[in-house]
PDB file of C-alpha atoms and ligand atoms in Angstrom:
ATOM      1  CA  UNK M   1      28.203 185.997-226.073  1.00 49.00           C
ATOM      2  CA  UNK M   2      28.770 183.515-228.947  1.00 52.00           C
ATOM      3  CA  UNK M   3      27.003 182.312-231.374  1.00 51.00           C
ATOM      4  CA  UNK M   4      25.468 179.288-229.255  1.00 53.00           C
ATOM      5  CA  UNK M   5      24.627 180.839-226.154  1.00 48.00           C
ATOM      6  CA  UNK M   6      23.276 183.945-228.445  1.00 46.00           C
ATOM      7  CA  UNK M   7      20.860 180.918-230.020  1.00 46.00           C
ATOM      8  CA  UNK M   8      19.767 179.248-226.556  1.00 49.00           C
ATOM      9  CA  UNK M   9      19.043 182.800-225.397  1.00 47.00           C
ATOM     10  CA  UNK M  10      16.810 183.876-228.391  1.00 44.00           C
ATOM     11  CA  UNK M  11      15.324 180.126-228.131  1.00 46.00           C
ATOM     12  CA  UNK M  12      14.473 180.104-224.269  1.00 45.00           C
ATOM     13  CA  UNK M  13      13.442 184.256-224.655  1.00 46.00           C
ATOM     14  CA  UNK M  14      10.974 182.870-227.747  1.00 46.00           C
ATOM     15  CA  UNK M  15       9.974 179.632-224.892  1.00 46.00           C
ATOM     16  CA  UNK M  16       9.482 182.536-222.000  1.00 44.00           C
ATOM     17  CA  UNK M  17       7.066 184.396-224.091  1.00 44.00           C
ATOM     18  CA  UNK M  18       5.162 181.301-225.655  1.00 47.00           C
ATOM     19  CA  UNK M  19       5.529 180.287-221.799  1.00 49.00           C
ATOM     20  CA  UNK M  20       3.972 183.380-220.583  1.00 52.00           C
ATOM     21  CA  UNK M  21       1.701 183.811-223.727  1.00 54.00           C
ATOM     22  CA  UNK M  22      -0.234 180.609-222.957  1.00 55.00           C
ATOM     23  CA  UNK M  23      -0.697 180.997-219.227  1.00 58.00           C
ATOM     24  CA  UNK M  24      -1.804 184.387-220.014  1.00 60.00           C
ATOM     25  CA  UNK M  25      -4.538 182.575-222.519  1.00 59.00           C
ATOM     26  CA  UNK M  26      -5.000 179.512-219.485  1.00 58.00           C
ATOM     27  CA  UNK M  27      -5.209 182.492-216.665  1.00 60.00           C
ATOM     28  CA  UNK M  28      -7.822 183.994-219.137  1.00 59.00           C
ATOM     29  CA  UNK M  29     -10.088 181.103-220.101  1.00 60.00           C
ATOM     30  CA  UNK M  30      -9.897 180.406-215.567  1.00 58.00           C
ATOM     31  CA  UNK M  31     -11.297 183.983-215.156  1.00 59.00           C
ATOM     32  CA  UNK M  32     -13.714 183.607-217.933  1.00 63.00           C
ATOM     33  CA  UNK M  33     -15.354 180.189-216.514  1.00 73.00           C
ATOM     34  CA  UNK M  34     -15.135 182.272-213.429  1.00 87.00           C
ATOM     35  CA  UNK M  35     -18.505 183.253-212.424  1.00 90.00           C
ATOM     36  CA  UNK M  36     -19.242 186.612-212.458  1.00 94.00           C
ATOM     37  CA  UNK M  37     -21.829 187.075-209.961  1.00 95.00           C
ATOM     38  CA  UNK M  38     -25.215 187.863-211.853  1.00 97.00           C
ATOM     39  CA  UNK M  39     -27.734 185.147-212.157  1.00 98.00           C
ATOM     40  CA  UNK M  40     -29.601 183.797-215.080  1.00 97.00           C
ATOM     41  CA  UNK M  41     -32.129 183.134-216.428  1.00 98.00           C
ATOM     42  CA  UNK M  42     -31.824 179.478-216.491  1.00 97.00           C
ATOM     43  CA  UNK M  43     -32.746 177.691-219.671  1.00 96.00           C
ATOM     44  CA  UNK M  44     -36.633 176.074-219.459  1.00 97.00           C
ATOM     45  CA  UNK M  45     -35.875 172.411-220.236  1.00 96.00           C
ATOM     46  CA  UNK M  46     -38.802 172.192-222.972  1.00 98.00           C
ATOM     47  CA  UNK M  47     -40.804 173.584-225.077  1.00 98.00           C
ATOM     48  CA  UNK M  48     -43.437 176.046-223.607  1.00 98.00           C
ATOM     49  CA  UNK M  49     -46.647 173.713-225.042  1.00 98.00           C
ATOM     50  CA  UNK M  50     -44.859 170.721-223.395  1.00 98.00           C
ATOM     51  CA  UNK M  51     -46.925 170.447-220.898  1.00 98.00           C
ATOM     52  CA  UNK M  52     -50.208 170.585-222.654  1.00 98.00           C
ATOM     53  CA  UNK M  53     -53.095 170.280-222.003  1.00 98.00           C
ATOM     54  CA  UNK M  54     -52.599 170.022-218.276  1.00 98.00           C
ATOM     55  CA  UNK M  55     -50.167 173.155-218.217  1.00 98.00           C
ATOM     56  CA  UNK M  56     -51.629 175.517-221.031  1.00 98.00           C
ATOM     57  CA  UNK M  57     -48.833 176.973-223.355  1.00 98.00           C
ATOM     58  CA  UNK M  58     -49.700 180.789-222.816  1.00 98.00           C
ATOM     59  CA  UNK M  59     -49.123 180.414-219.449  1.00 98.00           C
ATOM     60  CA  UNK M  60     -45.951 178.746-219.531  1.00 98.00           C
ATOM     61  CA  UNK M  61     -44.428 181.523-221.901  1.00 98.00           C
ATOM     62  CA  UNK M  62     -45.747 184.356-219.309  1.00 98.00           C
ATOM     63  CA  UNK M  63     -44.569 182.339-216.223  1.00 98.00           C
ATOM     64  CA  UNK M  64     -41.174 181.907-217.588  1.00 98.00           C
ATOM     65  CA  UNK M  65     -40.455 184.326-219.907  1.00 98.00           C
ATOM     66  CA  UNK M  66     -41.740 187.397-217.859  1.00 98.00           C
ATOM     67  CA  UNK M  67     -42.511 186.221-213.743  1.00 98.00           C
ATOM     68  CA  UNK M  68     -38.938 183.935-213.567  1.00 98.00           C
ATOM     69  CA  UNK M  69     -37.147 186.660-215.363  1.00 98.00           C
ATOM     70  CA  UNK M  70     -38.556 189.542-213.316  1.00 98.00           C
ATOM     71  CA  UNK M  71     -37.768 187.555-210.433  1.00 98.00           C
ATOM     72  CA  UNK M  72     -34.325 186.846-211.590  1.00 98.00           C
ATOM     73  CA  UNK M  73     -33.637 190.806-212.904  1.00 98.00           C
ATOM     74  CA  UNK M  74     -34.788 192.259-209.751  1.00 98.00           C
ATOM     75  CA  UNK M  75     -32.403 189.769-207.799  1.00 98.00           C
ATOM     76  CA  UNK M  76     -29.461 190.781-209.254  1.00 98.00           C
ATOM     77  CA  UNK M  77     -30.338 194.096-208.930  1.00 98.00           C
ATOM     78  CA  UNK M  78     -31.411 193.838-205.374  1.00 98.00           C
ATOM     79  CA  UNK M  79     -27.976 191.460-205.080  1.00 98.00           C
ATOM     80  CA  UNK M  80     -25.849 194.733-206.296  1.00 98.00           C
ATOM     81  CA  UNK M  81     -27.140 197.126-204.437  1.00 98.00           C
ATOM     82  CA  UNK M  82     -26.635 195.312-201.175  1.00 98.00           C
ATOM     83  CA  UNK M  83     -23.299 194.594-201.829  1.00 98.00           C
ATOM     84  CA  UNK M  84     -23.698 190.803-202.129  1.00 97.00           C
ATOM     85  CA  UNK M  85     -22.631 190.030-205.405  1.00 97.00           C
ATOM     86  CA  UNK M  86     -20.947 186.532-205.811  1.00 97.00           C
ATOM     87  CA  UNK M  87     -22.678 184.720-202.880  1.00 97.00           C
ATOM     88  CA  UNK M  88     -24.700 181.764-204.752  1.00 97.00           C
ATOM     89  CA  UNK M  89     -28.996 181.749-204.640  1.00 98.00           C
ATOM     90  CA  UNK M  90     -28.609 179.213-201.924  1.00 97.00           C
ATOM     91  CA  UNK M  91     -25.826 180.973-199.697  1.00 97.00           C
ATOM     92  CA  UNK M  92     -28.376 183.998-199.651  1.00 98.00           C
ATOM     93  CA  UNK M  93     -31.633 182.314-198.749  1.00 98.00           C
ATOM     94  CA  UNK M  94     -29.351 180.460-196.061  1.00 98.00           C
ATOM     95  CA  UNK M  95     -28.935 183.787-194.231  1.00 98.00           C
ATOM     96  CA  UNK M  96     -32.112 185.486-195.843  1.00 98.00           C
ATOM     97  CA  UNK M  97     -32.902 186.777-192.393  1.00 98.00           C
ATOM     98  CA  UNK M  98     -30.440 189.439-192.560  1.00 98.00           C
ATOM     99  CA  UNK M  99     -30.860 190.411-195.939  1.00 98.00           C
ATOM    100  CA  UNK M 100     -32.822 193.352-197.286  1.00 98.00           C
ATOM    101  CA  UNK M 101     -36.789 191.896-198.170  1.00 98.00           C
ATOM    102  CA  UNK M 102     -36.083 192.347-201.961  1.00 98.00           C
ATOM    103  CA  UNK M 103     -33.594 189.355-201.543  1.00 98.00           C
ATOM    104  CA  UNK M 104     -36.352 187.393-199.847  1.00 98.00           C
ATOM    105  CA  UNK M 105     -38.524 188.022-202.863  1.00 98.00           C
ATOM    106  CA  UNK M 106     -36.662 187.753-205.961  1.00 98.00           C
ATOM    107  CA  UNK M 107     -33.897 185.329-204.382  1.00 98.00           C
ATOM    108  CA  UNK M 108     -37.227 183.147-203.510  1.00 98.00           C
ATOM    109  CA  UNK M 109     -38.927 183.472-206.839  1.00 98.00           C
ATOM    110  CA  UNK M 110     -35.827 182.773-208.535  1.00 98.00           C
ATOM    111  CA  UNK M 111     -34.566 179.874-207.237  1.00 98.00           C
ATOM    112  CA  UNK M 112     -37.892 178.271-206.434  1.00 98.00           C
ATOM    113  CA  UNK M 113     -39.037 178.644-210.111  1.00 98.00           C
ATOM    114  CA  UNK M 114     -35.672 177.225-211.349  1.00 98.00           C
ATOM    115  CA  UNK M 115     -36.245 174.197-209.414  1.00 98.00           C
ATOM    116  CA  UNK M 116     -40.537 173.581-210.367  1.00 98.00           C
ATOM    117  CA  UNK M 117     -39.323 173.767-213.725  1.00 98.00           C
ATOM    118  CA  UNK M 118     -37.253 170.862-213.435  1.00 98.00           C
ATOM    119  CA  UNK M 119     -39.796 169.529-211.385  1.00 98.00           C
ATOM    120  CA  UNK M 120     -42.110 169.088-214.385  1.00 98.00           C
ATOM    121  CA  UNK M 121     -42.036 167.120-217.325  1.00 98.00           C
ATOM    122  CA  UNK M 122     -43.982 166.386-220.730  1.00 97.00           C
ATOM    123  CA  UNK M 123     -46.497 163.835-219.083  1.00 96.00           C
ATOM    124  CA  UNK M 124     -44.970 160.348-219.178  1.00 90.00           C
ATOM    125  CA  UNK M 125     -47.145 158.270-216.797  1.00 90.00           C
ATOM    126  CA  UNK M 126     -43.995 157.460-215.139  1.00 92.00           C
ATOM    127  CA  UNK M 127     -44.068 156.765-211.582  1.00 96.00           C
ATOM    128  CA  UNK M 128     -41.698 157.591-207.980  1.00 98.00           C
ATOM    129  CA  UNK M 129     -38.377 155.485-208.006  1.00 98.00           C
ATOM    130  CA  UNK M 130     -38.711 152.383-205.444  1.00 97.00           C
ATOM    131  CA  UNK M 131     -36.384 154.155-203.275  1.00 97.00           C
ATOM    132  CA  UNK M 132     -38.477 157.134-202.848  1.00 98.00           C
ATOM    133  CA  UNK M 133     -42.287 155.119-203.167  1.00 98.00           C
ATOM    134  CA  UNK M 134     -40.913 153.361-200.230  1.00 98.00           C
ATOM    135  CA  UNK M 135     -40.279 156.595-198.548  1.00 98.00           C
ATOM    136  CA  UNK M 136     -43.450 158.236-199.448  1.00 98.00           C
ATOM    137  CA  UNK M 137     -45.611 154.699-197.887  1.00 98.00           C
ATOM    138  CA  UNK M 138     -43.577 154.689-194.685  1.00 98.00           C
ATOM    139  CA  UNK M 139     -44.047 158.411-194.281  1.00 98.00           C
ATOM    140  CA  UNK M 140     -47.920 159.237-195.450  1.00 98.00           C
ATOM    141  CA  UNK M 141     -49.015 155.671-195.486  1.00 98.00           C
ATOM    142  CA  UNK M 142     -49.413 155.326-199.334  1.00 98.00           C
ATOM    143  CA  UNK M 143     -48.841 157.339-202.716  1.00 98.00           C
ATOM    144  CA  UNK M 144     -52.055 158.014-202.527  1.00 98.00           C
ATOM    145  CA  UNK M 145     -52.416 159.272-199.287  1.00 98.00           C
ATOM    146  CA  UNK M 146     -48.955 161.759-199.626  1.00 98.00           C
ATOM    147  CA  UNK M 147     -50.999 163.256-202.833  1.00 98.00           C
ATOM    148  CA  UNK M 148     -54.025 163.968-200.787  1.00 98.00           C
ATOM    149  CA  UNK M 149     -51.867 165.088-197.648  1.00 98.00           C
ATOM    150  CA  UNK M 150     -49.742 167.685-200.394  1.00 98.00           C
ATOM    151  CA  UNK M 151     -52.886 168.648-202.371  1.00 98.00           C
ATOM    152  CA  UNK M 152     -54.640 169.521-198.988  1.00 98.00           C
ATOM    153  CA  UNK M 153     -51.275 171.724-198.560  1.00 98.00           C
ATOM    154  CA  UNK M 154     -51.233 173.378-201.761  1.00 98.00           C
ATOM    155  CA  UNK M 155     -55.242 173.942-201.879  1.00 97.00           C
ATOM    156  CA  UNK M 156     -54.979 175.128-198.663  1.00 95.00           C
ATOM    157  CA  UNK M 157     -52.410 178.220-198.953  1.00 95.00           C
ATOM    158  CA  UNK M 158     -54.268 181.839-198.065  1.00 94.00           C
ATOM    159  CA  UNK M 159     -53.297 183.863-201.251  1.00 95.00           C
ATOM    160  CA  UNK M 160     -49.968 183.111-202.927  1.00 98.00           C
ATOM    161  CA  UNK M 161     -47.102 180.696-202.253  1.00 98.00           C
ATOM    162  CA  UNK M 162     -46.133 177.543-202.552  1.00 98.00           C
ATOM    163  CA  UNK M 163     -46.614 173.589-201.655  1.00 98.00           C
ATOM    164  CA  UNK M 164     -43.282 171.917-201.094  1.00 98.00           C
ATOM    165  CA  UNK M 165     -42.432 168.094-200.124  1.00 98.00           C
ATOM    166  CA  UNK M 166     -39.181 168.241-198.448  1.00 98.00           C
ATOM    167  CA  UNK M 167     -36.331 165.762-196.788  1.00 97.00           C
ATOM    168  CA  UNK M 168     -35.141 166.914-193.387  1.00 94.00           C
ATOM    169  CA  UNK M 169     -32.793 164.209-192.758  1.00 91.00           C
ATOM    170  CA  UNK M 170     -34.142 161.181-192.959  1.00 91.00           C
ATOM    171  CA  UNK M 171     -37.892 162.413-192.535  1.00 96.00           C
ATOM    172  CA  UNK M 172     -39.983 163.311-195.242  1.00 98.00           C
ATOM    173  CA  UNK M 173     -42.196 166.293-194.637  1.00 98.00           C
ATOM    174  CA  UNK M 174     -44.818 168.165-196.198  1.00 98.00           C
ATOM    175  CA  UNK M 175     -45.211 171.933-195.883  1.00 98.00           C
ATOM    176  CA  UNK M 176     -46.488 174.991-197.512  1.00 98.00           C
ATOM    177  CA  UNK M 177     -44.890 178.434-197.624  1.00 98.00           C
ATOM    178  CA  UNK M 178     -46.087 181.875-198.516  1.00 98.00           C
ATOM    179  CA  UNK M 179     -45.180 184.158-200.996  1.00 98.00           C
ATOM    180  CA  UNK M 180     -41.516 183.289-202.673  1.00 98.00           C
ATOM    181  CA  UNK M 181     -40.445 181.542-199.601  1.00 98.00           C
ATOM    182  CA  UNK M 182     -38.565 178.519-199.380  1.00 98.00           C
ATOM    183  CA  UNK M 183     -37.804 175.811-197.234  1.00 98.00           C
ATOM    184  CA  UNK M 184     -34.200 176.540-197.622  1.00 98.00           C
ATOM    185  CA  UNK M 185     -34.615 180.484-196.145  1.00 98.00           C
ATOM    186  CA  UNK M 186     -32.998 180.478-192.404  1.00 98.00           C
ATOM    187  CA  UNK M 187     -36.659 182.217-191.432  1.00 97.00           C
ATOM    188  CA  UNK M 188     -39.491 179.512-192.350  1.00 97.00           C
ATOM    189  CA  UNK M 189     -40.727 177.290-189.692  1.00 93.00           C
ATOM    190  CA  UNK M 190     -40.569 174.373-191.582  1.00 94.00           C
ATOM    191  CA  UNK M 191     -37.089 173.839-193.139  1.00 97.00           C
ATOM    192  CA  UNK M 192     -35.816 171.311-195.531  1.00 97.00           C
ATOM    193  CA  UNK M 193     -34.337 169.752-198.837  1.00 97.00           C
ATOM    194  CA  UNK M 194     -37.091 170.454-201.253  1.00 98.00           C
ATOM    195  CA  UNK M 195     -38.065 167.063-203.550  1.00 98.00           C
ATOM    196  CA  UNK M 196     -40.974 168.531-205.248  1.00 98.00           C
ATOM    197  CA  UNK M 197     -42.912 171.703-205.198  1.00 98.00           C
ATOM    198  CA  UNK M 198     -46.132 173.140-206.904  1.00 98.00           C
ATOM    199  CA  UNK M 199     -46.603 177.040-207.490  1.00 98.00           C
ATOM    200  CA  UNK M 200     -50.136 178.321-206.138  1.00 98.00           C
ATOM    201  CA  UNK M 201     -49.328 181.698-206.879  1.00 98.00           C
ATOM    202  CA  UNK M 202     -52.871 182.330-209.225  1.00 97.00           C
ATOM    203  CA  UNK M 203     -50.178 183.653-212.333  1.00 97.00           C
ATOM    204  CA  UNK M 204     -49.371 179.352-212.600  1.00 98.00           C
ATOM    205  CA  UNK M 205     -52.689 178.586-213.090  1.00 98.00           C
ATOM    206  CA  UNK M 206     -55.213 181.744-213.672  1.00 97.00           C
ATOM    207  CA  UNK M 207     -55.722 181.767-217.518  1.00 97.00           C
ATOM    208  CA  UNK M 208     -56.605 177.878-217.605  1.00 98.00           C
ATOM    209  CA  UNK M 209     -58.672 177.342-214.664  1.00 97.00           C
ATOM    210  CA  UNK M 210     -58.545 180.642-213.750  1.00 97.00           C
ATOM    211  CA  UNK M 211     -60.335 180.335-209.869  1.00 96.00           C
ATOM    212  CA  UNK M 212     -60.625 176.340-210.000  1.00 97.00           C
ATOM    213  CA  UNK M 213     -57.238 176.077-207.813  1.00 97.00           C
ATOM    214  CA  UNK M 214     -57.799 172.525-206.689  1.00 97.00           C
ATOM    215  CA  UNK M 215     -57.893 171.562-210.826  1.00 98.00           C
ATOM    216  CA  UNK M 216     -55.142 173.045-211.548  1.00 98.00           C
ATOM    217  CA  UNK M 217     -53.151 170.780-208.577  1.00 98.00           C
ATOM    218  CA  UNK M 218     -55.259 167.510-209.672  1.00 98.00           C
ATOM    219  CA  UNK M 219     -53.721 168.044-213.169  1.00 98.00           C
ATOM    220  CA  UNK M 220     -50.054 169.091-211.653  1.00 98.00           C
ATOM    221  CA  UNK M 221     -49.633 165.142-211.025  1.00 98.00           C
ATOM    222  CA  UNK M 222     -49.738 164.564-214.587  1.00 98.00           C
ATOM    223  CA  UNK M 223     -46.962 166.345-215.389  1.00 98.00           C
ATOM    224  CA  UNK M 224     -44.699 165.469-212.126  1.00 98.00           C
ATOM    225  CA  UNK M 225     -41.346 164.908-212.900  1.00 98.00           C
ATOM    226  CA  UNK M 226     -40.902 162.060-210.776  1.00 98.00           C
ATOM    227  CA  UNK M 227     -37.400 160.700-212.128  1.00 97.00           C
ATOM    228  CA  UNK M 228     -35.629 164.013-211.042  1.00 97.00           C
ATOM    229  CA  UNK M 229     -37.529 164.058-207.743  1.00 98.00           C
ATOM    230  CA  UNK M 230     -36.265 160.365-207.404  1.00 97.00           C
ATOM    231  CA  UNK M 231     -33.077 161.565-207.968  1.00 97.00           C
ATOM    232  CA  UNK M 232     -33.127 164.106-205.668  1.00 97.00           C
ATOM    233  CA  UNK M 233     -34.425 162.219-203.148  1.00 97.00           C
ATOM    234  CA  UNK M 234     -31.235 159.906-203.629  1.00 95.00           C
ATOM    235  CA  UNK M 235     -28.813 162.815-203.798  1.00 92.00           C
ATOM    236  CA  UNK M 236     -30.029 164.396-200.878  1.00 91.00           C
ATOM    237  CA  UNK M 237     -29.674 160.714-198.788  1.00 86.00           C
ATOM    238  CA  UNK M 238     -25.836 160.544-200.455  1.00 83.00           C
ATOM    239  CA  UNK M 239     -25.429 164.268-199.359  1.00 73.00           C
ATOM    240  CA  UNK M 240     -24.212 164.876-202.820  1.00 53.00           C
ATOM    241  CA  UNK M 241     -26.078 168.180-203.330  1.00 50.00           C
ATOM    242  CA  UNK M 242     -26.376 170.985-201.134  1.00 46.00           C
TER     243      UNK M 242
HETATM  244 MN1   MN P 301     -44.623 181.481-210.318  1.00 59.94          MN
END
């Protein structure tokens, strides 16, 4: 070996391990973006007196920071134990039929809690997009009329569960669910993309108006999110969301 092809070796050996050394790093950062299976708590997206006065403080900090994360804990433990781990909320409710109950549950509570959180807003006064008040009037008639139609829904609920407005294609329906079940399990009569949804389970609403249900819903419109419903109502059209 001379001197120069001693020199290229040492010089592509050093390029082969800087080679190596940074796809190791790239393969590493890959796996850690990788996700990993276990669901999360997902961040609330503002404060917990946000919502005041229609949505009291106190009860946003139990709902979230105790009911979602229950729901969310027991999920991923009910996830491991059957042997599921990696399938995504919405794969599992999909096929929730087949699944053990405890998926039904805590797969239910937490993926319908992530989505009424984004659901609600600090009150804006802010109204539907066009797109989706045009909707809502051919559908129920008027804006008015679809509130009445849902709050009948929600008020209406034996026990716990929830109130849901949901796209099924092109139609716009309204329908209520009980328990943690979700228009997007395989097993509910009434399937669909949900666009808004209102929790009736009496831990949403107890310490405020503690039996006064239908007060509770009258002061849920206040705090509607109604740009990310419009949105969703968009995405769902554009099938950009699943
Ligand atoms: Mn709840």
């Amino acid at each position: 070996m001379d001197k120069r092809t001693f020199l290229k070796s040492v010089f592509l050996g050093a390029a082969g391990v800087f080679a190596s050394g940074f796809t190791t790093k790239l393969k590493a950062a890959r796996k850690k973006k990788k996700w990993n299976g276990e669901f999360l708590l997902p961040e609330l997206p503002y404060a917990y007196d946000a919502l005041e006065p229609y949505i009291d403080a106190r009860t946003m900090e139990l709902h979230y920071s105790k009911h979602h994360a229950a729901y969310t804990e027991k999920l991923n433990a009910a996830v491991k134990e059957a042997g599921l781990t990696g399938k995504t909320a919405l794969e599992l409710l999909a096929e929730v039929s087949k699944y053990p109950l405890a998926i039904r549950n805590n797969g239910g509570g937490y993926l319908n809690h992530k989505l009424f959180w984004k659901m609600l807003a600090p009150a804006t006064g802010k109204q539907p997009s066009k797109e989706l008040l045009d909707a809502l009037n051919k559908h129920f008639g008027s804006l008015d009329a679809f509130k009445e139609k849902f709050n009948t829904a929600a008020k209406t609920v034996f026990g716990s569960g929830w109130a849901w407005l949901v796209a099924d294609g092109d139609i716009l329906k309204i329908t209520a669910t009980p328990n943690q079940d979700s228009p997007v399990m395989d097993l509910v009569a009434e399937k669909g993309f949900p666009l808004l949804c209102i929790d009736i389970w009496e831990h949403a609403y107890y310490l405020k108006y503690q039996n006064r249900r239908a007060e509770y819903i009258d002061a849920y419109w206040n705090v509607v999110n109604w740009d990310f419903v419009s949105q969703r109502y968009v995405s769902n059209k554009t099938q950009k969301t699943t």
